[in-house]
PDB file of C-alpha atoms in Angstrom:
ATOM      1  CA  UNK A   1      89.102 128.511  94.706  1.00 87.00           C
ATOM      2  CA  UNK A   2      87.394 127.700  97.999  1.00 89.00           C
ATOM      3  CA  UNK A   3      85.918 124.507  96.538  1.00 88.00           C
ATOM      4  CA  UNK A   4      89.296 123.262  95.131  1.00 87.00           C
ATOM      5  CA  UNK A   5      90.951 124.108  98.503  1.00 91.00           C
ATOM      6  CA  UNK A   6      88.531 121.981 100.487  1.00 89.00           C
ATOM      7  CA  UNK A   7      88.519 119.221  97.938  1.00 88.00           C
ATOM      8  CA  UNK A   8      92.421 119.013  97.917  1.00 88.00           C
ATOM      9  CA  UNK A   9      92.759 119.018 101.613  1.00 89.00           C
ATOM     10  CA  UNK A  10      89.953 116.247 102.085  1.00 89.00           C
ATOM     11  CA  UNK A  11      91.634 114.136  99.348  1.00 87.00           C
ATOM     12  CA  UNK A  12      95.083 114.251 100.735  1.00 89.00           C
ATOM     13  CA  UNK A  13      94.277 113.970 104.426  1.00 88.00           C
ATOM     14  CA  UNK A  14      91.870 111.014 103.810  1.00 89.00           C
ATOM     15  CA  UNK A  15      94.567 108.974 101.856  1.00 91.00           C
ATOM     16  CA  UNK A  16      97.786 110.109 103.585  1.00 93.00           C
ATOM     17  CA  UNK A  17      98.619 106.807 105.045  1.00 93.00           C
ATOM     18  CA  UNK A  18      98.700 105.182 101.567  1.00 93.00           C
ATOM     19  CA  UNK A  19     100.849 107.964 100.262  1.00 93.00           C
ATOM     20  CA  UNK A  20     103.355 107.369 103.061  1.00 92.00           C
ATOM     21  CA  UNK A  21     103.451 103.629 102.097  1.00 92.00           C
ATOM     22  CA  UNK A  22     104.125 104.572  98.474  1.00 91.00           C
ATOM     23  CA  UNK A  23     106.872 107.135  99.330  1.00 90.00           C
ATOM     24  CA  UNK A  24     108.669 104.453 101.593  1.00 86.00           C
ATOM     25  CA  UNK A  25     108.607 101.845  98.767  1.00 87.00           C
ATOM     26  CA  UNK A  26     109.931 104.338  96.216  1.00 86.00           C
ATOM     27  CA  UNK A  27     112.554 106.189  98.235  1.00 80.00           C
ATOM     28  CA  UNK A  28     114.798 103.212  99.269  1.00 68.00           C
ATOM     29  CA  UNK A  29     117.296 102.242  96.726  1.00 62.00           C
ATOM     30  CA  UNK A  30     119.296  99.059  96.952  1.00 57.00           C
ATOM     31  CA  UNK A  31     121.270 100.139  99.936  1.00 47.00           C
ATOM     32  CA  UNK A  32     120.133 101.768 103.273  1.00 44.00           C
ATOM     33  CA  UNK A  33     121.650 104.830 104.874  1.00 41.00           C
ATOM     34  CA  UNK A  34     123.583 102.738 107.348  1.00 38.00           C
ATOM     35  CA  UNK A  35     125.563 100.985 104.437  1.00 40.00           C
ATOM     36  CA  UNK A  36     123.651  97.679 104.988  1.00 39.00           C
ATOM     37  CA  UNK A  37     120.916  96.436 102.610  1.00 46.00           C
ATOM     38  CA  UNK A  38     117.635  98.230 103.400  1.00 46.00           C
ATOM     39  CA  UNK A  39     114.730  96.159 104.779  1.00 49.00           C
ATOM     40  CA  UNK A  40     112.513  94.938 101.976  1.00 47.00           C
ATOM     41  CA  UNK A  41     109.544  97.301 101.332  1.00 58.00           C
ATOM     42  CA  UNK A  42     108.646  95.271  98.188  1.00 63.00           C
ATOM     43  CA  UNK A  43     105.030  94.828  99.125  1.00 77.00           C
ATOM     44  CA  UNK A  44     102.335  96.969 100.819  1.00 86.00           C
ATOM     45  CA  UNK A  45     101.975  94.403 103.593  1.00 87.00           C
ATOM     46  CA  UNK A  46     105.709  94.466 104.508  1.00 85.00           C
ATOM     47  CA  UNK A  47     105.676  98.231 104.412  1.00 85.00           C
ATOM     48  CA  UNK A  48     102.670  98.445 106.704  1.00 90.00           C
ATOM     49  CA  UNK A  49     104.042  95.828 109.075  1.00 89.00           C
ATOM     50  CA  UNK A  50     107.540  97.620 109.341  1.00 87.00           C
ATOM     51  CA  UNK A  51     105.894 101.029 109.951  1.00 89.00           C
ATOM     52  CA  UNK A  52     103.505  99.769 112.552  1.00 92.00           C
ATOM     53  CA  UNK A  53     106.160  97.656 114.490  1.00 91.00           C
ATOM     54  CA  UNK A  54     108.863 100.446 114.561  1.00 89.00           C
ATOM     55  CA  UNK A  55     106.848 103.654 114.730  1.00 90.00           C
ATOM     56  CA  UNK A  56     103.335 102.761 115.491  1.00 92.00           C
ATOM     57  CA  UNK A  57     100.192 104.304 113.715  1.00 92.00           C
ATOM     58  CA  UNK A  58     101.624 107.672 114.045  1.00 91.00           C
ATOM     59  CA  UNK A  59     104.368 106.677 111.416  1.00 92.00           C
ATOM     60  CA  UNK A  60     101.753 106.458 108.675  1.00 93.00           C
ATOM     61  CA  UNK A  61     100.990 110.230 109.271  1.00 94.00           C
ATOM     62  CA  UNK A  62     104.392 111.844 109.629  1.00 92.00           C
ATOM     63  CA  UNK A  63     104.352 114.770 107.192  1.00 93.00           C
ATOM     64  CA  UNK A  64     100.651 115.311 107.140  1.00 93.00           C
ATOM     65  CA  UNK A  65     101.001 118.855 108.444  1.00 92.00           C
ATOM     66  CA  UNK A  66     103.208 119.804 105.438  1.00 93.00           C
ATOM     67  CA  UNK A  67     100.472 118.476 103.081  1.00 92.00           C
ATOM     68  CA  UNK A  68      97.863 120.269 105.007  1.00 88.00           C
ATOM     69  CA  UNK A  69      99.642 123.512 104.531  1.00 91.00           C
ATOM     70  CA  UNK A  70     100.319 122.862 100.770  1.00 92.00           C
ATOM     71  CA  UNK A  71      97.332 121.079  99.552  1.00 91.00           C
ATOM     72  CA  UNK A  72      94.737 123.771 100.185  1.00 91.00           C
ATOM     73  CA  UNK A  73      96.447 126.711  98.372  1.00 94.00           C
ATOM     74  CA  UNK A  74      97.671 124.417  95.575  1.00 93.00           C
ATOM     75  CA  UNK A  75      94.276 123.052  94.768  1.00 92.00           C
ATOM     76  CA  UNK A  76      92.555 126.362  95.037  1.00 93.00           C
ATOM     77  CA  UNK A  77      95.109 127.426  92.278  1.00 94.00           C
ATOM     78  CA  UNK A  78      94.617 123.978  90.482  1.00 91.00           C
ATOM     79  CA  UNK A  79      90.781 124.262  90.047  1.00 90.00           C
ATOM     80  CA  UNK A  80      90.658 127.999  89.472  1.00 92.00           C
ATOM     81  CA  UNK A  81      93.198 127.919  86.674  1.00 94.00           C
ATOM     82  CA  UNK A  82      91.527 124.728  85.313  1.00 90.00           C
ATOM     83  CA  UNK A  83      88.113 126.238  85.195  1.00 89.00           C
ATOM     84  CA  UNK A  84      89.351 129.523  83.594  1.00 93.00           C
ATOM     85  CA  UNK A  85      91.611 127.705  81.058  1.00 93.00           C
ATOM     86  CA  UNK A  86      88.769 125.259  80.030  1.00 90.00           C
ATOM     87  CA  UNK A  87      86.324 128.074  79.555  1.00 91.00           C
ATOM     88  CA  UNK A  88      89.059 129.988  77.332  1.00 93.00           C
ATOM     89  CA  UNK A  89      90.075 126.824  75.276  1.00 92.00           C
ATOM     90  CA  UNK A  90      86.392 126.027  74.479  1.00 90.00           C
ATOM     91  CA  UNK A  91      85.932 123.075  76.795  1.00 84.00           C
ATOM     92  CA  UNK A  92      82.572 124.272  77.968  1.00 83.00           C
ATOM     93  CA  UNK A  93      81.065 124.270  74.670  1.00 84.00           C
ATOM     94  CA  UNK A  94      78.455 121.671  73.811  1.00 81.00           C
ATOM     95  CA  UNK A  95      80.018 118.301  72.932  1.00 77.00           C
ATOM     96  CA  UNK A  96      83.089 116.476  73.884  1.00 74.00           C
ATOM     97  CA  UNK A  97      86.525 118.318  73.847  1.00 83.00           C
ATOM     98  CA  UNK A  98      89.260 116.137  75.199  1.00 80.00           C
ATOM     99  CA  UNK A  99      92.131 118.173  73.962  1.00 85.00           C
ATOM    100  CA  UNK A 100      90.727 121.442  75.619  1.00 88.00           C
ATOM    101  CA  UNK A 101      90.220 119.523  78.949  1.00 84.00           C
ATOM    102  CA  UNK A 102      93.662 118.010  78.728  1.00 84.00           C
ATOM    103  CA  UNK A 103      95.404 121.305  77.893  1.00 89.00           C
ATOM    104  CA  UNK A 104      93.445 123.110  80.661  1.00 90.00           C
ATOM    105  CA  UNK A 105      94.580 120.491  83.083  1.00 86.00           C
ATOM    106  CA  UNK A 106      98.278 120.804  81.966  1.00 88.00           C
ATOM    107  CA  UNK A 107      98.007 124.617  82.364  1.00 92.00           C
ATOM    108  CA  UNK A 108      96.583 124.144  85.813  1.00 91.00           C
ATOM    109  CA  UNK A 109      99.452 121.848  86.819  1.00 91.00           C
ATOM    110  CA  UNK A 110     102.159 124.231  85.989  1.00 93.00           C
ATOM    111  CA  UNK A 111     100.641 126.873  88.302  1.00 93.00           C
ATOM    112  CA  UNK A 112      99.554 124.538  91.169  1.00 94.00           C
ATOM    113  CA  UNK A 113     102.810 122.559  91.421  1.00 93.00           C
ATOM    114  CA  UNK A 114     104.670 125.906  91.911  1.00 94.00           C
ATOM    115  CA  UNK A 115     102.764 126.328  95.090  1.00 94.00           C
ATOM    116  CA  UNK A 116     102.620 122.624  96.276  1.00 94.00           C
ATOM    117  CA  UNK A 117     106.307 121.362  95.466  1.00 94.00           C
ATOM    118  CA  UNK A 118     108.130 123.023  98.457  1.00 94.00           C
ATOM    119  CA  UNK A 119     105.491 121.443 100.911  1.00 94.00           C
ATOM    120  CA  UNK A 120     105.559 118.269  99.040  1.00 93.00           C
ATOM    121  CA  UNK A 121     109.361 118.009  99.584  1.00 94.00           C
ATOM    122  CA  UNK A 122     109.019 118.554 103.190  1.00 95.00           C
ATOM    123  CA  UNK A 123     106.167 116.120 103.433  1.00 94.00           C
ATOM    124  CA  UNK A 124     108.140 113.248 101.680  1.00 92.00           C
ATOM    125  CA  UNK A 125     111.208 113.669 103.882  1.00 93.00           C
ATOM    126  CA  UNK A 126     109.149 113.465 106.984  1.00 93.00           C
ATOM    127  CA  UNK A 127     107.519 110.309 105.590  1.00 91.00           C
ATOM    128  CA  UNK A 128     110.905 108.470 105.238  1.00 87.00           C
ATOM    129  CA  UNK A 129     112.028 105.793 107.514  1.00 82.00           C
ATOM    130  CA  UNK A 130     114.299 107.134 110.304  1.00 82.00           C
ATOM    131  CA  UNK A 131     113.636 110.765 109.060  1.00 88.00           C
ATOM    132  CA  UNK A 132     116.008 112.980 111.014  1.00 90.00           C
ATOM    133  CA  UNK A 133     113.557 115.875 111.095  1.00 92.00           C
ATOM    134  CA  UNK A 134     111.391 116.672 114.159  1.00 90.00           C
ATOM    135  CA  UNK A 135     108.546 118.176 112.303  1.00 92.00           C
ATOM    136  CA  UNK A 136     107.554 120.650 109.394  1.00 94.00           C
ATOM    137  CA  UNK A 137     109.260 123.725 110.932  1.00 95.00           C
ATOM    138  CA  UNK A 138     112.340 121.808 111.812  1.00 96.00           C
ATOM    139  CA  UNK A 139     112.518 120.275 108.293  1.00 94.00           C
ATOM    140  CA  UNK A 140     111.982 123.679 106.509  1.00 95.00           C
ATOM    141  CA  UNK A 141     114.488 125.431 108.711  1.00 96.00           C
ATOM    142  CA  UNK A 142     117.191 122.689 108.171  1.00 95.00           C
ATOM    143  CA  UNK A 143     116.625 122.496 104.398  1.00 94.00           C
ATOM    144  CA  UNK A 144     117.110 126.195 104.013  1.00 95.00           C
ATOM    145  CA  UNK A 145     120.252 126.136 106.150  1.00 94.00           C
ATOM    146  CA  UNK A 146     121.973 122.973 104.694  1.00 92.00           C
ATOM    147  CA  UNK A 147     120.778 122.984 101.065  1.00 91.00           C
ATOM    148  CA  UNK A 148     119.394 126.401 100.360  1.00 93.00           C
ATOM    149  CA  UNK A 149     116.078 127.502  98.701  1.00 93.00           C
ATOM    150  CA  UNK A 150     116.907 125.680  95.492  1.00 91.00           C
ATOM    151  CA  UNK A 151     116.474 122.361  97.273  1.00 90.00           C
ATOM    152  CA  UNK A 152     112.649 122.991  97.576  1.00 93.00           C
ATOM    153  CA  UNK A 153     112.256 123.249  93.850  1.00 92.00           C
ATOM    154  CA  UNK A 154     114.911 120.735  92.719  1.00 86.00           C
ATOM    155  CA  UNK A 155     112.183 118.322  91.717  1.00 86.00           C
ATOM    156  CA  UNK A 156     109.875 120.978  89.998  1.00 91.00           C
ATOM    157  CA  UNK A 157     110.926 120.071  86.560  1.00 88.00           C
ATOM    158  CA  UNK A 158     110.448 116.384  87.205  1.00 84.00           C
ATOM    159  CA  UNK A 159     107.202 117.134  88.889  1.00 87.00           C
ATOM    160  CA  UNK A 160     105.935 118.946  85.792  1.00 89.00           C
ATOM    161  CA  UNK A 161     107.249 116.274  83.416  1.00 87.00           C
ATOM    162  CA  UNK A 162     105.273 113.766  85.560  1.00 85.00           C
ATOM    163  CA  UNK A 163     102.127 115.907  86.340  1.00 85.00           C
ATOM    164  CA  UNK A 164     101.577 117.591  82.961  1.00 84.00           C
ATOM    165  CA  UNK A 165     100.798 114.187  81.199  1.00 85.00           C
ATOM    166  CA  UNK A 166      99.134 112.863  84.486  1.00 87.00           C
ATOM    167  CA  UNK A 167      96.835 115.776  84.656  1.00 84.00           C
ATOM    168  CA  UNK A 168      96.158 115.765  80.825  1.00 81.00           C
ATOM    169  CA  UNK A 169      95.170 112.174  81.069  1.00 85.00           C
ATOM    170  CA  UNK A 170      93.244 112.613  84.346  1.00 87.00           C
ATOM    171  CA  UNK A 171      91.127 115.579  83.193  1.00 80.00           C
ATOM    172  CA  UNK A 172      90.365 114.092  79.715  1.00 83.00           C
ATOM    173  CA  UNK A 173      89.331 110.728  81.194  1.00 88.00           C
ATOM    174  CA  UNK A 174      87.271 112.466  83.890  1.00 87.00           C
ATOM    175  CA  UNK A 175      85.343 114.559  81.533  1.00 82.00           C
ATOM    176  CA  UNK A 176      84.886 111.711  79.165  1.00 86.00           C
ATOM    177  CA  UNK A 177      83.683 109.208  81.841  1.00 88.00           C
ATOM    178  CA  UNK A 178      81.455 111.936  83.364  1.00 84.00           C
ATOM    179  CA  UNK A 179      79.829 112.756  79.846  1.00 82.00           C
ATOM    180  CA  UNK A 180      79.356 108.970  79.258  1.00 84.00           C
ATOM    181  CA  UNK A 181      77.911 108.513  82.668  1.00 82.00           C
ATOM    182  CA  UNK A 182      75.846 111.523  82.593  1.00 72.00           C
ATOM    183  CA  UNK A 183      73.781 110.406  79.697  1.00 53.00           C
ATOM    184  CA  UNK A 184      72.087 107.810  81.987  1.00 48.00           C
ATOM    185  CA  UNK A 185      73.035 108.883  85.432  1.00 43.00           C
ATOM    186  CA  UNK A 186      72.585 112.577  85.220  1.00 45.00           C
ATOM    187  CA  UNK A 187      75.717 114.809  85.211  1.00 49.00           C
ATOM    188  CA  UNK A 188      75.305 116.309  88.627  1.00 60.00           C
ATOM    189  CA  UNK A 189      74.722 113.127  90.541  1.00 78.00           C
ATOM    190  CA  UNK A 190      77.462 112.297  93.188  1.00 80.00           C
ATOM    191  CA  UNK A 191      77.878 108.749  91.834  1.00 85.00           C
ATOM    192  CA  UNK A 192      78.815 110.234  88.461  1.00 87.00           C
ATOM    193  CA  UNK A 193      81.713 112.305  89.975  1.00 86.00           C
ATOM    194  CA  UNK A 194      82.888 109.349  92.060  1.00 89.00           C
ATOM    195  CA  UNK A 195      83.208 106.775  89.301  1.00 91.00           C
ATOM    196  CA  UNK A 196      84.612 109.262  86.744  1.00 91.00           C
ATOM    197  CA  UNK A 197      87.103 110.684  89.354  1.00 91.00           C
ATOM    198  CA  UNK A 198      88.226 107.059  90.375  1.00 93.00           C
ATOM    199  CA  UNK A 199      88.612 106.018  86.658  1.00 93.00           C
ATOM    200  CA  UNK A 200      90.657 109.053  85.962  1.00 93.00           C
ATOM    201  CA  UNK A 201      92.934 108.643  88.989  1.00 93.00           C
ATOM    202  CA  UNK A 202      93.558 105.001  88.334  1.00 94.00           C
ATOM    203  CA  UNK A 203      94.537 105.521  84.750  1.00 93.00           C
ATOM    204  CA  UNK A 204      96.532 108.544  85.151  1.00 92.00           C
ATOM    205  CA  UNK A 205      98.565 107.383  88.262  1.00 93.00           C
ATOM    206  CA  UNK A 206      99.275 104.002  86.617  1.00 92.00           C
ATOM    207  CA  UNK A 207     100.903 105.373  83.333  1.00 90.00           C
ATOM    208  CA  UNK A 208     102.916 107.956  85.285  1.00 91.00           C
ATOM    209  CA  UNK A 209     104.560 105.626  88.050  1.00 92.00           C
ATOM    210  CA  UNK A 210     108.095 105.659  86.701  1.00 92.00           C
ATOM    211  CA  UNK A 211     108.208 109.440  86.643  1.00 90.00           C
ATOM    212  CA  UNK A 212     106.828 109.584  90.131  1.00 91.00           C
ATOM    213  CA  UNK A 213     109.751 107.288  91.509  1.00 91.00           C
ATOM    214  CA  UNK A 214     112.208 109.845  89.967  1.00 91.00           C
ATOM    215  CA  UNK A 215     110.491 112.562  91.625  1.00 89.00           C
ATOM    216  CA  UNK A 216     110.526 110.801  94.909  1.00 88.00           C
ATOM    217  CA  UNK A 217     114.110 110.078  94.659  1.00 88.00           C
ATOM    218  CA  UNK A 218     115.088 113.660  93.851  1.00 87.00           C
ATOM    219  CA  UNK A 219     113.115 115.144  96.621  1.00 86.00           C
ATOM    220  CA  UNK A 220     114.362 112.796  99.297  1.00 84.00           C
ATOM    221  CA  UNK A 221     118.031 112.595  98.275  1.00 79.00           C
ATOM    222  CA  UNK A 222     119.131 114.812 101.018  1.00 67.00           C
ATOM    223  CA  UNK A 223     118.007 112.225 103.550  1.00 71.00           C
ATOM    224  CA  UNK A 224     118.684 109.020 101.795  1.00 61.00           C
ATOM    225  CA  UNK A 225     122.141 107.769 101.085  1.00 53.00           C
ATOM    226  CA  UNK A 226     121.985 108.059  97.211  1.00 69.00           C
ATOM    227  CA  UNK A 227     122.822 111.398  95.795  1.00 75.00           C
ATOM    228  CA  UNK A 228     122.068 112.233  92.124  1.00 78.00           C
ATOM    229  CA  UNK A 229     124.385 114.591  90.476  1.00 75.00           C
ATOM    230  CA  UNK A 230     121.833 115.787  88.090  1.00 75.00           C
ATOM    231  CA  UNK A 231     118.142 116.757  88.378  1.00 77.00           C
ATOM    232  CA  UNK A 232     117.579 115.760  84.838  1.00 81.00           C
ATOM    233  CA  UNK A 233     114.636 113.334  84.627  1.00 84.00           C
ATOM    234  CA  UNK A 234     115.853 111.075  81.945  1.00 86.00           C
ATOM    235  CA  UNK A 235     119.451 110.885  83.370  1.00 88.00           C
ATOM    236  CA  UNK A 236     118.164 109.934  86.809  1.00 89.00           C
ATOM    237  CA  UNK A 237     115.869 107.358  85.344  1.00 91.00           C
ATOM    238  CA  UNK A 238     118.836 105.806  83.381  1.00 91.00           C
ATOM    239  CA  UNK A 239     120.857 105.695  86.606  1.00 90.00           C
ATOM    240  CA  UNK A 240     118.089 103.968  88.566  1.00 90.00           C
ATOM    241  CA  UNK A 241     117.754 101.389  85.770  1.00 92.00           C
ATOM    242  CA  UNK A 242     121.511 100.703  85.525  1.00 91.00           C
ATOM    243  CA  UNK A 243     121.858 100.223  89.260  1.00 88.00           C
ATOM    244  CA  UNK A 244     118.590  98.614  90.328  1.00 89.00           C
ATOM    245  CA  UNK A 245     117.115  97.268  87.135  1.00 91.00           C
ATOM    246  CA  UNK A 246     113.839  98.457  85.201  1.00 92.00           C
ATOM    247  CA  UNK A 247     111.609  97.093  87.961  1.00 91.00           C
ATOM    248  CA  UNK A 248     112.651  99.888  90.279  1.00 90.00           C
ATOM    249  CA  UNK A 249     110.840 102.316  88.253  1.00 93.00           C
ATOM    250  CA  UNK A 250     107.565 100.657  88.936  1.00 92.00           C
ATOM    251  CA  UNK A 251     108.174 100.370  92.752  1.00 90.00           C
ATOM    252  CA  UNK A 252     105.077 101.548  94.561  1.00 90.00           C
ATOM    253  CA  UNK A 253     102.828 101.427  91.706  1.00 92.00           C
ATOM    254  CA  UNK A 254     100.198  99.426  93.605  1.00 92.00           C
ATOM    255  CA  UNK A 255      99.884 102.012  96.456  1.00 93.00           C
ATOM    256  CA  UNK A 256     100.011 104.854  94.125  1.00 93.00           C
ATOM    257  CA  UNK A 257      97.010 103.562  92.151  1.00 94.00           C
ATOM    258  CA  UNK A 258      95.501 102.694  95.536  1.00 93.00           C
ATOM    259  CA  UNK A 259      95.971 106.297  96.520  1.00 92.00           C
ATOM    260  CA  UNK A 260      94.969 108.109  93.424  1.00 92.00           C
ATOM    261  CA  UNK A 261      91.832 106.089  92.673  1.00 93.00           C
ATOM    262  CA  UNK A 262      89.738 106.919  95.880  1.00 92.00           C
ATOM    263  CA  UNK A 263      91.683 110.117  96.262  1.00 91.00           C
ATOM    264  CA  UNK A 264      90.469 111.420  92.789  1.00 90.00           C
ATOM    265  CA  UNK A 265      86.896 110.217  93.605  1.00 91.00           C
ATOM    266  CA  UNK A 266      86.991 112.062  96.890  1.00 90.00           C
ATOM    267  CA  UNK A 267      88.370 114.999  95.304  1.00 89.00           C
ATOM    268  CA  UNK A 268      86.184 115.552  92.398  1.00 86.00           C
ATOM    269  CA  UNK A 269      82.982 114.685  94.441  1.00 88.00           C
ATOM    270  CA  UNK A 270      83.944 117.104  97.166  1.00 89.00           C
ATOM    271  CA  UNK A 271      84.802 119.777  94.700  1.00 87.00           C
ATOM    272  CA  UNK A 272      81.712 119.388  92.555  1.00 84.00           C
ATOM    273  CA  UNK A 273      79.338 119.352  95.734  1.00 87.00           C
ATOM    274  CA  UNK A 274      81.350 122.401  97.198  1.00 88.00           C
ATOM    275  CA  UNK A 275      81.053 124.090  93.994  1.00 85.00           C
ATOM    276  CA  UNK A 276      77.424 123.474  93.836  1.00 85.00           C
ATOM    277  CA  UNK A 277      76.754 124.780  97.314  1.00 88.00           C
ATOM    278  CA  UNK A 278      78.812 127.846  96.827  1.00 88.00           C
ATOM    279  CA  UNK A 279      77.092 128.534  93.405  1.00 86.00           C
ATOM    280  CA  UNK A 280      73.635 128.382  95.076  1.00 86.00           C
ATOM    281  CA  UNK A 281      74.910 130.816  97.890  1.00 87.00           C
ATOM    282  CA  UNK A 282      76.322 133.145  95.378  1.00 82.00           C
ATOM    283  CA  UNK A 283      73.065 133.137  93.461  1.00 82.00           C
ATOM    284  CA  UNK A 284      71.029 133.987  96.695  1.00 81.00           C
ATOM    285  CA  UNK A 285      73.420 136.850  97.309  1.00 81.00           C
ATOM    286  CA  UNK A 286      72.907 138.230  93.815  1.00 72.00           C
ATOM    287  CA  UNK A 287      69.227 137.827  94.365  1.00 66.00           C
ATOM    288  CA  UNK A 288      69.250 139.760  97.449  1.00 68.00           C
ATOM    289  CA  UNK A 289      71.526 142.379  95.822  1.00 62.00           C
ATOM    290  CA  UNK A 290      69.047 142.807  93.050  1.00 63.00           C
ATOM    291  CA  UNK A 291      66.207 143.364  95.449  1.00 62.00           C
ATOM    292  CA  UNK A 292      68.109 146.051  97.214  1.00 56.00           C
ATOM    293  CA  UNK A 293      68.986 147.873  94.046  1.00 59.00           C
TER     294      UNK A 293
END
């Protein structure tokens, strides 16, 4: 849990500006909140230019406090449940077991997203252009007052619909690439975890982009002009396609992949390194304890 917590915080803090760009590109519908057409955030360069010109570098980091509060506990749960489920499902046995790895990742996602989703809602609302909230505490207070507790979990079903396949693909790819590279590079080498993590992040994030767009829209609808009557994933997806065309579901796919590829590499390498250090410390404590006994 300690290793997972550290890995999650390092991952999200390091890549936060890219996540802000992705959120801006996905959240804006065809019309802005003022009733006029929203400025184009169709490319990464335009999004960065707009943020830097209007808000400065700090605009890229709005909401990072919320992610800091949520990422640590969520990733602690995420990796702890994954390791336990992988062991129970036979993923640690000799050989390659992609189904066990994928199922363990899916189970871990259900648990960790229950912890992370409320802070993810706060984070994304703070990331928006012209966000009306002064900070994390103000955002939490106003959501509770104006929309109730349910607003923090409105996107939870959508998050699960997205993250269960995302995590299944992610963990199965990570374990497969790690095993493949481990044959020549050595399974415990840092480079192995970096390459395997990056490959897993790129593939999983790319194929689940449409669901991420839906999640972003549902989490930010209290701030943007577009309100969705239903939190049903597929109804919201159909509405987006009808109003904005199929391309809207792929908005932000480039920064999403740009985020998850290095983020996964950072996360996995940090996690494995921390796990190795903590395992050695634990072994030393056990050794001292055996000596005392």
